mmCIF file of C-alpha atoms in Angstrom:
data_model
loop_
_atom_site.group_PDB
_atom_site.id
_atom_site.type_symbol
_atom_site.label_atom_id
_atom_site.label_comp_id
_atom_site.label_asym_id
_atom_site.label_seq_id
_atom_site.Cartn_x
_atom_site.Cartn_y
_atom_site.Cartn_z
ATOM 1 C CA MET A 1 -23.126 14.942 46.115
ATOM 2 C CA ASP A 2 -22.571 11.621 44.408
ATOM 3 C CA LEU A 3 -21.997 11.646 40.763
ATOM 4 C CA THR A 4 -23.625 8.201 40.202
ATOM 5 C CA LYS A 5 -26.514 8.907 42.035
ATOM 6 C CA SER A 6 -27.298 12.612 40.333
ATOM 7 C CA GLY A 7 -27.670 11.308 36.664
ATOM 8 C CA ILE A 8 -24.145 12.853 35.465
ATOM 9 C CA LYS A 9 -22.870 10.427 32.797
ATOM 10 C CA ILE A 10 -19.707 10.163 31.328
ATOM 11 C CA LEU A 11 -18.747 10.572 27.398
ATOM 12 C CA VAL A 12 -16.644 8.119 26.383
ATOM 13 C CA PRO A 13 -14.851 8.727 22.793
ATOM 14 C CA LYS A 14 -15.378 6.482 19.994
ATOM 15 C CA SER A 15 -12.231 3.794 19.190
ATOM 16 C CA PRO A 16 -9.812 5.935 16.690
ATOM 17 C CA ILE A 17 -9.993 2.240 14.625
ATOM 18 C CA LYS A 18 -11.636 3.893 11.977
ATOM 19 C CA SER A 19 -9.442 5.543 9.161
ATOM 20 C CA ARG A 20 -7.860 3.284 6.190
ATOM 21 C CA THR A 21 -5.554 5.180 3.643
ATOM 22 C CA ALA A 22 -6.952 4.578 -0.414
ATOM 23 C CA VAL A 23 -3.906 4.381 -2.401
ATOM 24 C CA ASP A 24 -4.369 5.487 -6.035
ATOM 25 C CA GLY A 25 -8.182 4.697 -5.438
ATOM 26 C CA PHE A 26 -7.741 1.423 -4.568
ATOM 27 C CA GLN A 27 -9.725 0.951 -1.656
ATOM 28 C CA ASN A 28 -11.591 -2.268 0.340
ATOM 29 C CA GLU A 29 -14.553 -0.876 2.122
ATOM 30 C CA SER A 30 -17.144 1.839 0.842
ATOM 31 C CA PRO A 31 -16.413 5.190 3.081
ATOM 32 C CA GLU A 32 -20.881 4.725 3.084
ATOM 33 C CA ASN A 33 -20.464 1.841 5.087
ATOM 34 C CA PRO A 34 -19.866 1.457 9.008
ATOM 35 C CA ASP A 35 -16.744 0.430 9.838
ATOM 36 C CA PRO A 36 -17.541 -3.636 11.814
ATOM 37 C CA VAL A 37 -14.988 -2.746 14.636
ATOM 38 C CA GLU A 38 -16.466 0.137 15.804
ATOM 39 C CA GLN A 39 -20.104 -0.798 15.338
ATOM 40 C CA ALA A 40 -18.905 -3.864 17.508
ATOM 41 C CA GLN A 41 -17.879 -1.561 20.349
ATOM 42 C CA GLU A 42 -20.589 0.643 20.189
ATOM 43 C CA ASP A 43 -22.698 -2.367 20.732
ATOM 44 C CA SER A 44 -20.453 -3.557 23.596
ATOM 45 C CA VAL A 45 -20.325 -0.673 25.814
ATOM 46 C CA PRO A 46 -22.181 -1.189 28.895
ATOM 47 C CA PRO A 47 -24.908 1.269 30.096
ATOM 48 C CA GLU A 48 -22.953 2.365 32.805
ATOM 49 C CA VAL A 49 -20.601 4.187 30.386
ATOM 50 C CA THR A 50 -23.427 5.156 27.730
ATOM 51 C CA ALA A 51 -22.212 8.281 25.605
ATOM 52 C CA GLU A 52 -25.900 9.576 25.434
ATOM 53 C CA LYS A 53 -27.087 12.692 26.586
ATOM 54 C CA PRO A 54 -30.366 12.705 29.379
ATOM 55 C CA VAL A 55 -33.560 14.710 27.737
ATOM 56 C CA GLY A 56 -32.963 18.466 27.896
ATOM 57 C CA ALA A 57 -29.281 18.387 28.389
ATOM 58 C CA LEU A 58 -27.883 21.830 28.423
ATOM 59 C CA LEU A 59 -24.742 21.593 25.465
ATOM 60 C CA GLY A 60 -23.166 24.075 23.632
ATOM 61 C CA PRO A 61 -22.435 24.528 20.204
ATOM 62 C CA GLY A 62 -19.227 22.690 20.086
ATOM 63 C CA ALA A 63 -20.501 19.945 22.886
ATOM 64 C CA GLU A 64 -21.056 17.522 19.656
ATOM 65 C CA ARG A 65 -19.326 14.161 19.916
ATOM 66 C CA ALA A 66 -15.979 14.757 18.377
ATOM 67 C CA ARG A 67 -14.047 11.398 16.897
ATOM 68 C CA MET A 68 -10.326 11.168 18.197
ATOM 69 C CA GLY A 69 -7.983 12.544 15.408
ATOM 70 C CA SER A 70 -10.571 15.030 14.363
ATOM 71 C CA ARG A 71 -11.116 18.992 14.609
ATOM 72 C CA PRO A 72 -10.669 20.537 17.940
ATOM 73 C CA ARG A 73 -13.312 21.539 20.205
ATOM 74 C CA ILE A 74 -13.419 25.461 19.700
ATOM 75 C CA HIS A 75 -16.674 26.140 22.637
ATOM 76 C CA PRO A 76 -16.871 25.051 25.750
ATOM 77 C CA LEU A 77 -18.299 21.406 26.947
ATOM 78 C CA VAL A 78 -21.174 22.370 29.282
ATOM 79 C CA PRO A 79 -22.224 26.044 29.799
ATOM 80 C CA GLN A 80 -21.713 28.713 32.047
ATOM 81 C CA VAL A 81 -23.356 28.342 35.274
ATOM 82 C CA PRO A 82 -22.574 31.944 37.091
ATOM 83 C CA GLY A 83 -24.310 30.805 40.691
ATOM 84 C CA PRO A 84 -24.914 27.858 43.002
ATOM 85 C CA VAL A 85 -25.699 24.461 41.154
ATOM 86 C CA THR A 86 -28.028 22.305 42.904
ATOM 87 C CA ALA A 87 -28.916 19.048 42.268
ATOM 88 C CA ALA A 88 -31.884 18.839 39.791
ATOM 89 C CA MET A 89 -29.235 21.370 37.405
ATOM 90 C CA ALA A 90 -26.768 18.772 37.586
ATOM 91 C CA THR A 91 -29.372 16.259 36.381
ATOM 92 C CA GLY A 92 -29.287 18.090 32.852
ATOM 93 C CA ILE A 93 -25.544 18.309 32.299
ATOM 94 C CA THR A 94 -23.339 15.407 30.700
ATOM 95 C CA VAL A 95 -19.377 15.525 31.089
ATOM 96 C CA ASN A 96 -16.874 14.708 28.721
ATOM 97 C CA GLY A 97 -15.475 11.183 30.008
ATOM 98 C CA LYS A 98 -11.887 13.047 29.601
ATOM 99 C CA GLY A 99 -12.644 14.985 33.199
ATOM 100 C CA GLU A 100 -11.780 18.003 34.399
ATOM 101 C CA CYS A 101 -9.873 19.153 37.572
ATOM 102 C CA ALA A 102 -11.601 21.061 40.325
ATOM 103 C CA GLY A 103 -11.561 24.334 39.426
ATOM 104 C CA ALA A 104 -10.570 23.923 35.879
ATOM 105 C CA SER A 105 -14.472 24.950 34.369
ATOM 106 C CA PRO A 106 -16.978 26.855 35.704
ATOM 107 C CA PHE A 107 -19.029 23.719 36.316
ATOM 108 C CA MET A 108 -16.496 22.036 38.292
ATOM 109 C CA ASP A 109 -16.261 25.292 40.352
ATOM 110 C CA ALA A 110 -19.554 25.189 41.166
ATOM 111 C CA LEU A 111 -19.590 21.813 42.201
ATOM 112 C CA THR A 112 -16.333 22.132 44.730
ATOM 113 C CA ALA A 113 -18.016 25.222 46.499
ATOM 114 C CA ASN A 114 -21.255 22.882 47.186
ATOM 115 C CA GLY A 115 -19.246 20.636 48.802
ATOM 116 C CA THR A 116 -19.002 17.903 46.507
ATOM 117 C CA ALA A 117 -16.564 15.775 48.063
ATOM 118 C CA ASN A 118 -17.032 12.064 46.411
ATOM 119 C CA LEU A 119 -15.621 13.395 42.627
ATOM 120 C CA GLN A 120 -12.819 11.051 42.879
ATOM 121 C CA THR A 121 -14.537 7.571 44.151
ATOM 122 C CA SER A 122 -17.290 8.248 41.132
ATOM 123 C CA VAL A 123 -14.521 9.078 38.531
ATOM 124 C CA THR A 124 -12.563 5.555 40.307
ATOM 125 C CA GLY A 125 -15.960 3.795 39.334
ATOM 126 C CA VAL A 126 -16.161 4.990 35.871
ATOM 127 C CA THR A 127 -12.268 3.793 35.146
ATOM 128 C CA ALA A 128 -12.729 0.464 37.155
ATOM 129 C CA GLY A 129 -16.149 0.121 34.720
ATOM 130 C CA LYS A 130 -14.056 1.140 31.923
ATOM 131 C CA ARG A 131 -11.122 -1.457 32.420
ATOM 132 C CA LYS A 132 -13.429 -3.961 32.867
ATOM 133 C CA PHE A 133 -15.206 -3.668 29.306
ATOM 134 C CA ILE A 134 -11.493 -3.394 28.014
ATOM 135 C CA ASP A 135 -10.956 -7.085 29.581
ATOM 136 C CA ASP A 136 -14.005 -8.528 27.985
ATOM 137 C CA ARG A 137 -13.060 -6.936 24.814
ATOM 138 C CA ARG A 138 -9.812 -9.237 25.025
ATOM 139 C CA ASP A 139 -11.865 -12.152 25.373
ATOM 140 C CA GLN A 140 -13.779 -11.506 22.384
ATOM 141 C CA PRO A 141 -12.247 -12.723 18.962
ATOM 142 C CA PHE A 142 -9.649 -10.531 17.414
ATOM 143 C CA ASP A 143 -11.114 -9.101 14.132
ATOM 144 C CA LYS A 144 -8.435 -9.543 11.395
ATOM 145 C CA ARG A 145 -9.284 -6.107 9.729
ATOM 146 C CA LEU A 146 -7.719 -4.267 12.877
ATOM 147 C CA ARG A 147 -4.565 -6.290 12.167
ATOM 148 C CA PHE A 148 -4.743 -5.327 8.056
ATOM 149 C CA SER A 149 -5.130 -1.836 9.489
ATOM 150 C CA VAL A 150 -2.015 -2.339 11.827
ATOM 151 C CA ARG A 151 0.454 -3.746 8.664
ATOM 152 C CA GLN A 152 -0.591 -1.359 6.674
ATOM 153 C CA THR A 153 -0.025 1.741 9.003
ATOM 154 C CA GLU A 154 3.653 -0.312 9.752
ATOM 155 C CA SER A 155 4.272 -0.590 6.384
ATOM 156 C CA ALA A 156 4.458 3.513 6.032
ATOM 157 C CA TYR A 157 7.172 3.199 8.140
ATOM 158 C CA ARG A 158 9.050 -0.269 7.009
ATOM 159 C CA TYR A 159 9.139 1.069 3.178
ATOM 160 C CA ARG A 160 10.060 4.440 1.386
ATOM 161 C CA ASP A 161 9.611 3.679 -2.331
ATOM 162 C CA ILE A 162 6.571 1.536 -2.427
ATOM 163 C CA VAL A 163 3.009 1.050 -0.025
ATOM 164 C CA VAL A 164 2.022 -2.455 1.329
ATOM 165 C CA ARG A 165 -1.292 -3.075 2.186
ATOM 166 C CA LYS A 166 -2.440 -6.170 3.659
ATOM 167 C CA GLN A 167 -5.851 -7.257 2.821
ATOM 168 C CA ASP A 168 -7.984 -9.935 2.943
ATOM 169 C CA GLY A 169 -6.217 -12.745 1.003
ATOM 170 C CA PHE A 170 -3.973 -10.683 -0.962
ATOM 171 C CA THR A 171 -1.202 -8.146 -0.740
ATOM 172 C CA HIS A 172 -0.776 -5.358 -2.495
ATOM 173 C CA ILE A 173 2.417 -3.664 -3.377
ATOM 174 C CA LEU A 174 1.928 -0.357 -5.233
ATOM 175 C CA LEU A 175 5.090 1.376 -6.808
ATOM 176 C CA SER A 176 5.466 4.929 -5.299
ATOM 177 C CA THR A 177 9.179 5.974 -5.223
ATOM 178 C CA LYS A 178 10.579 8.623 -3.484
ATOM 179 C CA SER A 179 14.492 7.823 -4.427
ATOM 180 C CA SER A 180 13.327 8.285 -8.473
ATOM 181 C CA GLU A 181 11.122 9.815 -10.680
ATOM 182 C CA ASN A 182 8.495 8.057 -12.586
ATOM 183 C CA ASN A 183 8.106 4.768 -10.330
ATOM 184 C CA SER A 184 12.170 3.737 -11.832
ATOM 185 C CA LEU A 185 13.789 1.172 -10.655
ATOM 186 C CA ASN A 186 17.337 1.652 -8.352
ATOM 187 C CA PRO A 187 18.761 -0.860 -6.215
ATOM 188 C CA GLU A 188 16.949 0.455 -3.211
ATOM 189 C CA VAL A 189 13.531 0.321 -4.928
ATOM 190 C CA MET A 190 14.229 -3.413 -6.093
ATOM 191 C CA LYS A 191 15.394 -4.225 -2.328
ATOM 192 C CA GLU A 192 11.808 -3.303 -1.565
ATOM 193 C CA VAL A 193 9.866 -4.855 -3.662
ATOM 194 C CA GLN A 194 11.740 -7.896 -3.008
ATOM 195 C CA SER A 195 11.350 -7.909 1.016
ATOM 196 C CA ALA A 196 7.645 -7.223 0.496
ATOM 197 C CA LEU A 197 7.232 -10.640 -2.207
ATOM 198 C CA SER A 198 9.488 -12.156 0.729
ATOM 199 C CA THR A 199 7.195 -11.121 3.867
ATOM 200 C CA ALA A 200 4.103 -11.785 1.204
ATOM 201 C CA ALA A 201 5.227 -15.374 0.267
ATOM 202 C CA ALA A 202 5.654 -16.133 4.299
ATOM 203 C CA ASP A 203 2.128 -14.935 5.575
ATOM 204 C CA ASP A 204 -1.255 -16.320 4.877
ATOM 205 C CA SER A 205 -2.266 -14.201 1.165
ATOM 206 C CA LYS A 206 -2.933 -16.241 -1.554
ATOM 207 C CA LEU A 207 -1.458 -13.470 -4.305
ATOM 208 C CA VAL A 208 0.309 -10.514 -4.707
ATOM 209 C CA LEU A 209 -1.188 -7.532 -6.551
ATOM 210 C CA LEU A 210 1.334 -4.975 -8.041
ATOM 211 C CA SER A 211 0.734 -1.986 -8.797
ATOM 212 C CA ALA A 212 1.917 1.753 -8.980
ATOM 213 C CA VAL A 213 0.658 4.756 -7.738
ATOM 214 C CA GLY A 214 0.249 8.071 -10.268
ATOM 215 C CA SER A 215 0.005 7.688 -13.717
ATOM 216 C CA VAL A 216 3.249 6.074 -14.607
ATOM 217 C CA PHE A 217 3.116 2.254 -13.766
ATOM 218 C CA CYS A 218 7.190 1.744 -13.963
ATOM 219 C CA CYS A 219 10.047 3.594 -16.287
ATOM 220 C CA GLY A 220 12.436 0.714 -16.187
ATOM 221 C CA LEU A 221 16.089 1.296 -14.676
ATOM 222 C CA ASP A 222 17.622 4.697 -13.122
ATOM 223 C CA PHE A 223 19.219 5.689 -15.448
ATOM 224 C CA ILE A 224 20.288 9.044 -13.537
ATOM 225 C CA TYR A 225 21.498 7.154 -10.250
ATOM 226 C CA PHE A 226 23.437 4.559 -12.653
ATOM 227 C CA ILE A 227 25.693 7.019 -14.204
ATOM 228 C CA ARG A 228 26.538 8.577 -10.992
ATOM 229 C CA ARG A 229 27.752 5.408 -9.547
ATOM 230 C CA LEU A 230 29.614 4.542 -12.653
ATOM 231 C CA THR A 231 31.466 7.944 -12.491
ATOM 232 C CA ASP A 232 33.258 6.434 -9.685
ATOM 233 C CA ASP A 233 34.396 2.696 -10.507
ATOM 234 C CA ARG A 234 32.464 1.129 -13.945
ATOM 235 C CA LYS A 235 33.984 -2.316 -13.292
ATOM 236 C CA ARG A 236 32.569 -2.674 -9.650
ATOM 237 C CA GLU A 237 29.802 -0.487 -10.079
ATOM 238 C CA SER A 238 28.641 -1.950 -13.067
ATOM 239 C CA ALA A 239 28.976 -5.931 -11.275
ATOM 240 C CA LYS A 240 26.607 -4.553 -8.255
ATOM 241 C CA MET A 241 24.104 -3.365 -10.569
ATOM 242 C CA ALA A 242 23.865 -6.295 -12.516
ATOM 243 C CA GLU A 243 23.664 -8.603 -9.096
ATOM 244 C CA ALA A 244 20.966 -6.153 -7.975
ATOM 245 C CA ILE A 245 19.268 -6.917 -11.004
ATOM 246 C CA ARG A 246 19.507 -10.796 -11.441
ATOM 247 C CA ASN A 247 18.117 -10.433 -7.479
ATOM 248 C CA PHE A 248 15.010 -8.566 -8.562
ATOM 249 C CA VAL A 249 14.489 -10.830 -11.435
ATOM 250 C CA ASN A 250 15.040 -13.788 -9.921
ATOM 251 C CA THR A 251 12.491 -13.261 -6.842
ATOM 252 C CA PHE A 252 9.358 -12.971 -9.513
ATOM 253 C CA ILE A 253 10.983 -16.513 -11.487
ATOM 254 C CA GLN A 254 11.016 -18.368 -8.164
ATOM 255 C CA PHE A 255 7.987 -16.560 -6.600
ATOM 256 C CA LYS A 256 5.062 -19.601 -5.933
ATOM 257 C CA LYS A 257 2.493 -18.004 -5.486
ATOM 258 C CA PRO A 258 0.349 -15.723 -8.565
ATOM 259 C CA ILE A 259 1.217 -12.111 -8.930
ATOM 260 C CA ILE A 260 -1.043 -10.137 -10.893
ATOM 261 C CA VAL A 261 -0.184 -6.478 -11.984
ATOM 262 C CA ALA A 262 -2.371 -3.914 -12.873
ATOM 263 C CA VAL A 263 -0.931 -1.629 -15.322
ATOM 264 C CA ASN A 264 -2.251 2.288 -14.973
ATOM 265 C CA GLY A 265 0.297 3.687 -17.456
ATOM 266 C CA PRO A 266 3.391 3.708 -19.284
ATOM 267 C CA ALA A 267 5.428 0.499 -19.080
ATOM 268 C CA ILE A 268 8.807 0.837 -20.056
ATOM 269 C CA GLY A 269 12.105 -1.024 -20.203
ATOM 270 C CA LEU A 270 12.561 -3.706 -17.137
ATOM 271 C CA GLY A 271 8.746 -2.493 -16.328
ATOM 272 C CA ALA A 272 7.956 -4.086 -19.489
ATOM 273 C CA SER A 273 9.770 -7.187 -19.479
ATOM 274 C CA ILE A 274 8.801 -8.094 -15.596
ATOM 275 C CA LEU A 275 5.094 -8.674 -16.842
ATOM 276 C CA PRO A 276 5.652 -11.868 -18.860
ATOM 277 C CA LEU A 277 7.388 -13.239 -15.373
ATOM 278 C CA CYS A 278 3.854 -12.583 -13.800
ATOM 279 C CA ASP A 279 0.616 -14.342 -14.177
ATOM 280 C CA VAL A 280 -2.492 -12.135 -15.272
ATOM 281 C CA VAL A 281 -1.458 -8.372 -16.959
ATOM 282 C CA TRP A 282 -4.455 -6.288 -16.146
ATOM 283 C CA ALA A 283 -4.031 -2.557 -18.343
ATOM 284 C CA ASN A 284 -5.699 0.261 -18.477
ATOM 285 C CA GLU A 285 -6.447 1.436 -21.721
ATOM 286 C CA LYS A 286 -4.420 4.639 -21.293
ATOM 287 C CA ALA A 287 -1.278 2.511 -20.617
ATOM 288 C CA TRP A 288 1.488 1.638 -23.270
ATOM 289 C CA PHE A 289 4.686 -0.385 -23.443
ATOM 290 C CA GLN A 290 8.106 -0.161 -24.612
ATOM 291 C CA THR A 291 11.741 -1.668 -24.413
ATOM 292 C CA PRO A 292 13.812 0.406 -26.490
ATOM 293 C CA TYR A 293 17.103 -1.461 -24.914
ATOM 294 C CA THR A 294 19.566 -0.126 -28.306
ATOM 295 C CA THR A 295 18.222 3.564 -27.596
ATOM 296 C CA PHE A 296 19.293 3.459 -23.780
ATOM 297 C CA GLY A 297 22.574 2.021 -25.307
ATOM 298 C CA GLN A 298 22.388 -1.530 -23.412
ATOM 299 C CA SER A 299 21.282 -5.176 -23.986
ATOM 300 C CA PRO A 300 17.783 -6.631 -23.062
ATOM 301 C CA ASP A 301 17.157 -7.313 -19.306
ATOM 302 C CA GLY A 302 14.265 -9.164 -17.589
ATOM 303 C CA CYS A 303 14.066 -12.265 -19.147
ATOM 304 C CA SER A 304 12.090 -10.883 -22.001
ATOM 305 C CA THR A 305 14.830 -12.615 -24.765
ATOM 306 C CA VAL A 306 12.871 -15.879 -23.672
ATOM 307 C CA MET A 307 9.634 -14.348 -22.739
ATOM 308 C CA PHE A 308 9.150 -11.781 -25.677
ATOM 309 C CA PRO A 309 9.252 -14.431 -28.214
ATOM 310 C CA LYS A 310 7.454 -17.414 -26.656
ATOM 311 C CA ILE A 311 4.056 -15.121 -26.362
ATOM 312 C CA MET A 312 4.375 -12.751 -29.259
ATOM 313 C CA GLY A 313 6.671 -14.784 -31.972
ATOM 314 C CA GLY A 314 10.565 -14.148 -32.571
ATOM 315 C CA ALA A 315 9.372 -11.084 -35.374
ATOM 316 C CA SER A 316 7.601 -9.202 -33.475
ATOM 317 C CA ALA A 317 9.863 -9.439 -30.277
ATOM 318 C CA ASN A 318 12.484 -8.326 -32.203
ATOM 319 C CA GLU A 319 10.557 -5.413 -33.446
ATOM 320 C CA MET A 320 10.211 -4.445 -29.333
ATOM 321 C CA LEU A 321 13.985 -5.214 -28.422
ATOM 322 C CA LEU A 322 15.660 -3.993 -30.857
ATOM 323 C CA SER A 323 14.132 -1.171 -32.635
ATOM 324 C CA GLY A 324 12.033 -0.274 -29.358
ATOM 325 C CA ARG A 325 8.647 -0.703 -31.104
ATOM 326 C CA LYS A 326 6.058 1.508 -28.542
ATOM 327 C CA LEU A 327 2.483 -0.896 -28.332
ATOM 328 C CA THR A 328 -1.033 0.509 -27.114
ATOM 329 C CA ALA A 329 -2.740 -1.588 -24.457
ATOM 330 C CA GLN A 330 -4.585 -2.975 -27.066
ATOM 331 C CA GLU A 331 -2.095 -3.924 -29.123
ATOM 332 C CA ALA A 332 -0.131 -5.579 -26.650
ATOM 333 C CA CYS A 333 -3.269 -7.439 -25.354
ATOM 334 C CA GLY A 334 -3.525 -8.916 -28.812
ATOM 335 C CA LYS A 335 0.452 -10.080 -28.671
ATOM 336 C CA GLY A 336 -0.318 -11.420 -25.313
ATOM 337 C CA LEU A 337 1.523 -9.618 -23.351
ATOM 338 C CA VAL A 338 -1.747 -8.008 -21.546
ATOM 339 C CA SER A 339 -4.084 -10.403 -20.178
ATOM 340 C CA GLN A 340 -7.014 -7.941 -20.564
ATOM 341 C CA VAL A 341 -7.820 -4.479 -21.032
ATOM 342 C CA PHE A 342 -9.955 -2.039 -18.982
ATOM 343 C CA TRP A 343 -11.677 1.414 -19.506
ATOM 344 C CA PRO A 344 -9.958 4.060 -17.176
ATOM 345 C CA GLY A 345 -12.952 5.174 -15.415
ATOM 346 C CA THR A 346 -13.398 1.941 -14.077
ATOM 347 C CA PHE A 347 -10.455 0.241 -14.190
ATOM 348 C CA THR A 348 -9.930 0.580 -10.481
ATOM 349 C CA GLN A 349 -13.193 -1.568 -9.716
ATOM 350 C CA GLU A 350 -12.558 -4.010 -12.643
ATOM 351 C CA VAL A 351 -9.114 -4.980 -11.036
ATOM 352 C CA MET A 352 -10.609 -5.159 -7.308
ATOM 353 C CA VAL A 353 -13.856 -7.359 -8.690
ATOM 354 C CA ARG A 354 -11.534 -10.332 -9.943
ATOM 355 C CA ILE A 355 -8.576 -9.964 -7.413
ATOM 356 C CA LYS A 356 -11.247 -10.787 -4.706
ATOM 357 C CA GLU A 357 -12.561 -13.606 -7.305
ATOM 358 C CA LEU A 358 -9.411 -15.115 -7.137
ATOM 359 C CA ALA A 359 -8.652 -14.301 -3.215
ATOM 360 C CA SER A 360 -11.673 -16.429 -2.729
ATOM 361 C CA CYS A 361 -9.852 -20.096 -4.264
ATOM 362 C CA ASN A 362 -7.868 -22.400 -2.247
ATOM 363 C CA PRO A 363 -4.622 -21.287 -1.844
ATOM 364 C CA VAL A 364 -3.206 -24.878 -2.182
ATOM 365 C CA VAL A 365 -5.018 -24.654 -5.803
ATOM 366 C CA LEU A 366 -3.680 -21.170 -7.175
ATOM 367 C CA GLU A 367 -0.126 -22.251 -5.915
ATOM 368 C CA GLU A 368 -0.068 -25.838 -7.557
ATOM 369 C CA SER A 369 -2.077 -24.558 -10.498
ATOM 370 C CA LYS A 370 1.180 -21.966 -11.376
ATOM 371 C CA ALA A 371 3.482 -24.421 -10.101
ATOM 372 C CA LEU A 372 2.400 -26.653 -13.176
ATOM 373 C CA VAL A 373 2.521 -23.935 -15.479
ATOM 374 C CA ARG A 374 5.739 -22.947 -14.625
ATOM 375 C CA CYS A 375 7.633 -26.481 -14.193
ATOM 376 C CA ASN A 376 9.457 -26.338 -17.139
ATOM 377 C CA MET A 377 10.363 -22.615 -17.278
ATOM 378 C CA LYS A 378 12.065 -21.991 -13.864
ATOM 379 C CA THR A 379 15.798 -23.163 -14.979
ATOM 380 C CA GLU A 380 15.267 -22.119 -18.652
ATOM 381 C CA LEU A 381 14.677 -18.613 -17.032
ATOM 382 C CA GLU A 382 17.206 -18.204 -14.287
ATOM 383 C CA GLN A 383 19.936 -19.005 -16.659
ATOM 384 C CA ALA A 384 18.365 -16.531 -19.370
ATOM 385 C CA ASN A 385 18.474 -14.290 -16.647
ATOM 386 C CA GLU A 386 22.236 -15.073 -16.089
ATOM 387 C CA ARG A 387 23.403 -14.242 -19.340
ATOM 388 C CA GLU A 388 21.505 -11.265 -19.537
ATOM 389 C CA CYS A 389 23.547 -9.667 -16.180
ATOM 390 C CA GLU A 390 26.234 -10.635 -17.143
ATOM 391 C CA VAL A 391 26.073 -9.192 -20.856
ATOM 392 C CA LEU A 392 24.887 -5.435 -18.656
ATOM 393 C CA LYS A 393 27.656 -6.317 -16.570
ATOM 394 C CA LYS A 394 30.047 -6.070 -19.683
ATOM 395 C CA ILE A 395 28.480 -3.408 -21.489
ATOM 396 C CA TRP A 396 28.208 -0.999 -18.489
ATOM 397 C CA GLY A 397 31.814 -1.489 -17.509
ATOM 398 C CA SER A 398 33.054 -0.353 -21.346
ATOM 399 C CA ALA A 399 33.442 3.388 -22.443
ATOM 400 C CA GLN A 400 30.777 2.893 -25.000
ATOM 401 C CA GLY A 401 28.407 1.715 -22.863
ATOM 402 C CA MET A 402 29.145 4.517 -20.330
ATOM 403 C CA ASP A 403 28.871 7.173 -23.541
ATOM 404 C CA SER A 404 25.891 5.875 -24.835
ATOM 405 C CA MET A 405 23.628 6.399 -22.079
ATOM 406 C CA LEU A 406 24.976 9.767 -21.578
ATOM 407 C CA ARG A 407 24.091 10.741 -25.095
ATOM 408 C CA TYR A 408 20.398 9.101 -24.524
ATOM 409 C CA LEU A 409 20.317 11.633 -21.298
ATOM 410 C CA GLN A 410 21.546 14.349 -23.610
ATOM 411 C CA ARG A 411 19.243 13.932 -25.857
ATOM 412 C CA LYS A 412 16.311 13.793 -23.224
ATOM 413 C CA ILE A 413 17.499 16.919 -21.748
ATOM 414 C CA ASP A 414 17.513 18.434 -25.489
ATOM 415 C CA GLU A 415 14.118 17.389 -25.673
ATOM 416 C CA PHE A 416 12.708 18.904 -22.476
#
């Protein structure tokens, strides 16, 4: 009996290219909306390779169509056939497209027992049809959303301490540190951020959105990491750490595309001082900002000695840099450190609406507008970054600087 004439149809699984991870609530599409790529594939399936079951199909309770990667089927795909199978019975049965060898199921045993010799020929014909379908799909325009999904998957393997999502018109970088606590910065984290920014600078992204996973935006430098290194060779390690900070800050200074920051929680130390180097800063109502450098036993960094006085005045800048005053999100907005403050319940939605509006603009206009605003500041900021890193290297290389950081950590341990 020829399967192609018997009415037996092959069930082809849907494409698995459906899942897209959502990190910290930042998700580009609504889960209720169908995937356009999958919809296009369903519409393009030729009639001879259809997934529909004929009327009166005798399917078991586990024979519902399952997506690849979903739960395994626990019921047989076809009911067990106790006796010989006639052509009339076969017309009401649908076989899964993966196929099973003769003897692997009662249905296939029955087919073999009834002298079915054209099974291989029928399956070969269906396979040829599937290959033709794939070749036809290759000739169609490539869906960019598929490329974004692949890039997002690749980022999980490329980076350990950050998450990178390439979305339509912009790159989303999220701090999600595994090598440090509370998204604090060590040389490994800083190198990954630099790498992601370099990639975004070279691709078709119009801007970069920087945010964080969890309830903390960034706790500044990872002092535990630094102290472990400084106990070996203070002079050499302090120079290496100062160089890492210099390169990290220069990456923000020299980045030509707009950088938008979504501060979802506390921003401390270097996590707060780099904000003026970005172009727009949106903050959650629960976020707060502090640069307690004297408490840490170190000097300011991130060009804060230049940018803080520029945006909030000398008195407020000194209060933050010397006495470590903590600013609420509303206070930071009033002093110019933050552009807008949003309610926590709608923070993600507000950010994504505005990001998509910016991403719809002409990329040349965005880049040239930033260049005009920053044209007289680049050299000044690079010089300030160099001075700050030299002072940090001097402090970290001294016994007094090491003692100050140890005392700070001891106080934190006692408070805990």
